[in-house]
Amino acid sequence: MVGGITAWSATHLSMGRVKHPGPGFLPFGLAIVLISLSLILIFTRWGKAKTPTPFWPHRAWLRPLLGVVILVFYALIIQRLGFIITTFTFLLIWMGVIERLRWRTIISISVGTTAVLYLIFVLFLEVPLPLGILRW
């Protein structure tokens, strides 16, 4: 149903050509892929009796919910605290609470990832990142 609505909505946009795609080209193509994969899934599962299982096993929904809360919190505070502090803290919390890694691994990955992302965005892509409280 979602694929059909998306494909229908994409037809209201210009499709363009393969060499010069318009704004409706990618949504339409993705909708066709979604419809195709859905039909394959439906027909491969057709008629196979299976005992129903719960979508979320006992308390398994907590980690995805916590991930969404952490991402929303990241988006809300990045302007105030800045990219470096917010990204480092986000990675610490994510890997400590959700991934449950060892602290040495968490700190090294957080420092490395924050530094590499900062270098990529600031030096190579020349994207201004929020400095927050680290204005120098």
mmCIF file of C-alpha atoms in Angstrom:
data_model
loop_
_atom_site.group_PDB
_atom_site.id
_atom_site.type_symbol
_atom_site.label_atom_id
_atom_site.label_comp_id
_atom_site.label_asym_id
_atom_site.label_seq_id
_atom_site.Cartn_x
_atom_site.Cartn_y
_atom_site.Cartn_z
ATOM 1 C CA MET A 1 0.000 0.000 0.000
ATOM 2 C CA VAL A 2 2.799 2.421 0.906
ATOM 3 C CA GLY A 3 4.644 1.550 -2.290
ATOM 4 C CA GLY A 4 1.532 2.132 -4.392
ATOM 5 C CA ILE A 5 0.788 5.508 -2.804
ATOM 6 C CA THR A 6 4.408 6.561 -3.196
ATOM 7 C CA ALA A 7 4.514 5.494 -6.846
ATOM 8 C CA TRP A 8 1.246 7.289 -7.555
ATOM 9 C CA SER A 9 2.469 10.443 -5.790
ATOM 10 C CA ALA A 10 5.766 10.346 -7.665
ATOM 11 C CA THR A 11 3.940 10.391 -11.008
ATOM 12 C CA HIS A 12 2.789 13.923 -10.198
ATOM 13 C CA LEU A 13 6.424 15.024 -10.288
ATOM 14 C CA SER A 14 8.609 15.250 -13.355
ATOM 15 C CA MET A 15 10.317 11.910 -14.037
ATOM 16 C CA GLY A 16 12.948 13.257 -16.405
ATOM 17 C CA ARG A 17 15.156 10.761 -18.218
ATOM 18 C CA VAL A 18 17.690 8.192 -17.077
ATOM 19 C CA LYS A 19 20.601 10.528 -17.846
ATOM 20 C CA HIS A 20 18.779 13.560 -16.433
ATOM 21 C CA PRO A 21 16.394 12.333 -13.731
ATOM 22 C CA GLY A 22 13.693 14.603 -12.424
ATOM 23 C CA PRO A 23 12.442 14.928 -8.833
ATOM 24 C CA GLY A 24 9.981 12.049 -9.254
ATOM 25 C CA PHE A 25 12.480 9.541 -10.620
ATOM 26 C CA LEU A 26 14.015 8.318 -7.348
ATOM 27 C CA PRO A 27 10.754 8.107 -5.343
ATOM 28 C CA PHE A 28 9.088 6.217 -8.180
ATOM 29 C CA GLY A 29 12.011 3.812 -8.555
ATOM 30 C CA LEU A 30 12.143 3.157 -4.805
ATOM 31 C CA ALA A 31 8.388 2.592 -4.751
ATOM 32 C CA ILE A 32 8.711 -0.006 -7.514
ATOM 33 C CA VAL A 33 11.486 -1.753 -5.538
ATOM 34 C CA LEU A 34 9.309 -1.690 -2.397
ATOM 35 C CA ILE A 35 6.319 -3.122 -4.262
ATOM 36 C CA SER A 36 8.467 -5.835 -5.861
ATOM 37 C CA LEU A 37 10.073 -6.916 -2.584
ATOM 38 C CA SER A 38 6.701 -6.899 -0.844
ATOM 39 C CA LEU A 39 5.180 -9.138 -3.502
ATOM 40 C CA ILE A 40 8.133 -11.528 -3.268
ATOM 41 C CA LEU A 41 7.715 -11.690 0.502
ATOM 42 C CA ILE A 42 3.962 -12.268 0.253
ATOM 43 C CA PHE A 43 4.247 -15.063 -2.318
ATOM 44 C CA THR A 44 7.114 -16.858 -0.590
ATOM 45 C CA ARG A 45 5.190 -16.899 2.700
ATOM 46 C CA TRP A 46 1.820 -17.761 1.168
ATOM 47 C CA GLY A 47 0.205 -20.851 2.664
ATOM 48 C CA LYS A 48 2.957 -21.607 5.149
ATOM 49 C CA ALA A 49 1.376 -22.172 8.539
ATOM 50 C CA LYS A 50 3.470 -20.594 11.216
ATOM 51 C CA THR A 51 2.833 -20.026 14.859
ATOM 52 C CA PRO A 52 2.503 -16.325 15.555
ATOM 53 C CA THR A 53 5.337 -14.715 17.457
ATOM 54 C CA PRO A 54 5.231 -11.332 19.148
ATOM 55 C CA PHE A 55 6.685 -8.454 17.167
ATOM 56 C CA TRP A 56 8.668 -7.270 20.199
ATOM 57 C CA PRO A 57 9.864 -10.017 22.520
ATOM 58 C CA HIS A 58 9.834 -9.185 26.222
ATOM 59 C CA ARG A 59 11.196 -5.631 26.716
ATOM 60 C CA ALA A 60 13.072 -5.675 23.401
ATOM 61 C CA TRP A 61 11.387 -2.389 22.455
ATOM 62 C CA LEU A 62 13.366 -0.464 25.089
ATOM 63 C CA ARG A 63 16.624 -0.242 23.138
ATOM 64 C CA PRO A 64 15.080 1.171 19.916
ATOM 65 C CA LEU A 65 13.033 3.628 21.983
ATOM 66 C CA LEU A 66 16.147 4.686 23.875
ATOM 67 C CA GLY A 67 17.950 5.131 20.552
ATOM 68 C CA VAL A 68 15.232 7.472 19.292
ATOM 69 C CA VAL A 69 15.287 9.465 22.550
ATOM 70 C CA ILE A 70 19.084 9.833 22.345
ATOM 71 C CA LEU A 71 18.890 10.989 18.705
ATOM 72 C CA VAL A 72 16.174 13.556 19.504
ATOM 73 C CA PHE A 73 18.214 14.821 22.451
ATOM 74 C CA TYR A 74 21.275 15.096 20.161
ATOM 75 C CA ALA A 75 19.326 17.163 17.644
ATOM 76 C CA LEU A 76 17.981 19.465 20.374
ATOM 77 C CA ILE A 77 21.314 20.276 22.021
ATOM 78 C CA ILE A 78 23.798 20.368 19.126
ATOM 79 C CA GLN A 79 23.311 24.111 18.564
ATOM 80 C CA ARG A 80 23.846 24.973 22.237
ATOM 81 C CA LEU A 81 26.766 22.698 23.063
ATOM 82 C CA GLY A 82 28.327 22.477 19.614
ATOM 83 C CA PHE A 83 29.245 19.630 17.315
ATOM 84 C CA ILE A 84 32.325 18.358 19.132
ATOM 85 C CA ILE A 85 30.883 18.081 22.644
ATOM 86 C CA THR A 86 27.478 16.838 21.499
ATOM 87 C CA THR A 87 28.838 14.211 19.100
ATOM 88 C CA PHE A 88 31.378 12.923 21.621
ATOM 89 C CA THR A 89 28.710 12.687 24.338
ATOM 90 C CA PHE A 90 26.214 11.108 21.942
ATOM 91 C CA LEU A 91 28.694 8.394 20.971
ATOM 92 C CA LEU A 92 29.605 7.761 24.617
ATOM 93 C CA ILE A 93 25.965 7.308 25.597
ATOM 94 C CA TRP A 94 25.049 5.303 22.485
ATOM 95 C CA MET A 95 27.867 2.804 22.771
ATOM 96 C CA GLY A 96 27.687 2.606 26.564
ATOM 97 C CA VAL A 97 23.939 2.230 26.979
ATOM 98 C CA ILE A 98 22.718 0.703 23.722
ATOM 99 C CA GLU A 99 25.734 -1.241 22.441
ATOM 100 C CA ARG A 100 27.171 -2.013 25.907
ATOM 101 C CA LEU A 101 30.807 -1.959 24.887
ATOM 102 C CA ARG A 102 33.867 -1.755 27.156
ATOM 103 C CA TRP A 103 34.782 1.755 28.317
ATOM 104 C CA ARG A 104 38.215 1.759 26.697
ATOM 105 C CA THR A 105 36.593 0.915 23.364
ATOM 106 C CA ILE A 106 33.828 3.469 23.885
ATOM 107 C CA ILE A 107 36.204 6.335 24.624
ATOM 108 C CA SER A 108 38.617 5.540 21.789
ATOM 109 C CA ILE A 109 35.843 5.185 19.214
ATOM 110 C CA SER A 110 34.107 8.347 20.444
ATOM 111 C CA VAL A 111 37.277 10.446 20.254
ATOM 112 C CA GLY A 112 38.297 9.008 16.878
ATOM 113 C CA THR A 113 34.886 9.269 15.267
ATOM 114 C CA THR A 114 34.323 12.822 16.500
ATOM 115 C CA ALA A 115 37.742 13.916 15.220
ATOM 116 C CA VAL A 116 37.326 12.239 11.827
ATOM 117 C CA LEU A 117 33.819 13.652 11.330
ATOM 118 C CA TYR A 118 35.012 17.123 12.310
ATOM 119 C CA LEU A 119 37.910 16.948 9.848
ATOM 120 C CA ILE A 120 35.681 15.664 7.046
ATOM 121 C CA PHE A 121 32.999 18.329 7.489
ATOM 122 C CA VAL A 122 35.197 21.317 8.329
ATOM 123 C CA LEU A 123 38.371 20.773 6.295
ATOM 124 C CA PHE A 124 37.264 18.757 3.285
ATOM 125 C CA LEU A 125 33.605 19.684 2.796
ATOM 126 C CA GLU A 126 33.952 23.167 4.322
ATOM 127 C CA VAL A 127 30.637 22.843 6.153
ATOM 128 C CA PRO A 128 30.279 25.192 9.116
ATOM 129 C CA LEU A 129 29.453 23.151 12.210
ATOM 130 C CA PRO A 130 27.938 24.638 15.351
ATOM 131 C CA LEU A 131 30.666 25.519 17.843
ATOM 132 C CA GLY A 132 28.365 25.984 20.823
ATOM 133 C CA ILE A 133 30.293 26.755 24.001
ATOM 134 C CA LEU A 134 33.666 26.104 22.302
ATOM 135 C CA ARG A 135 33.824 29.422 20.420
ATOM 136 C CA TRP A 136 37.464 30.367 20.066
#
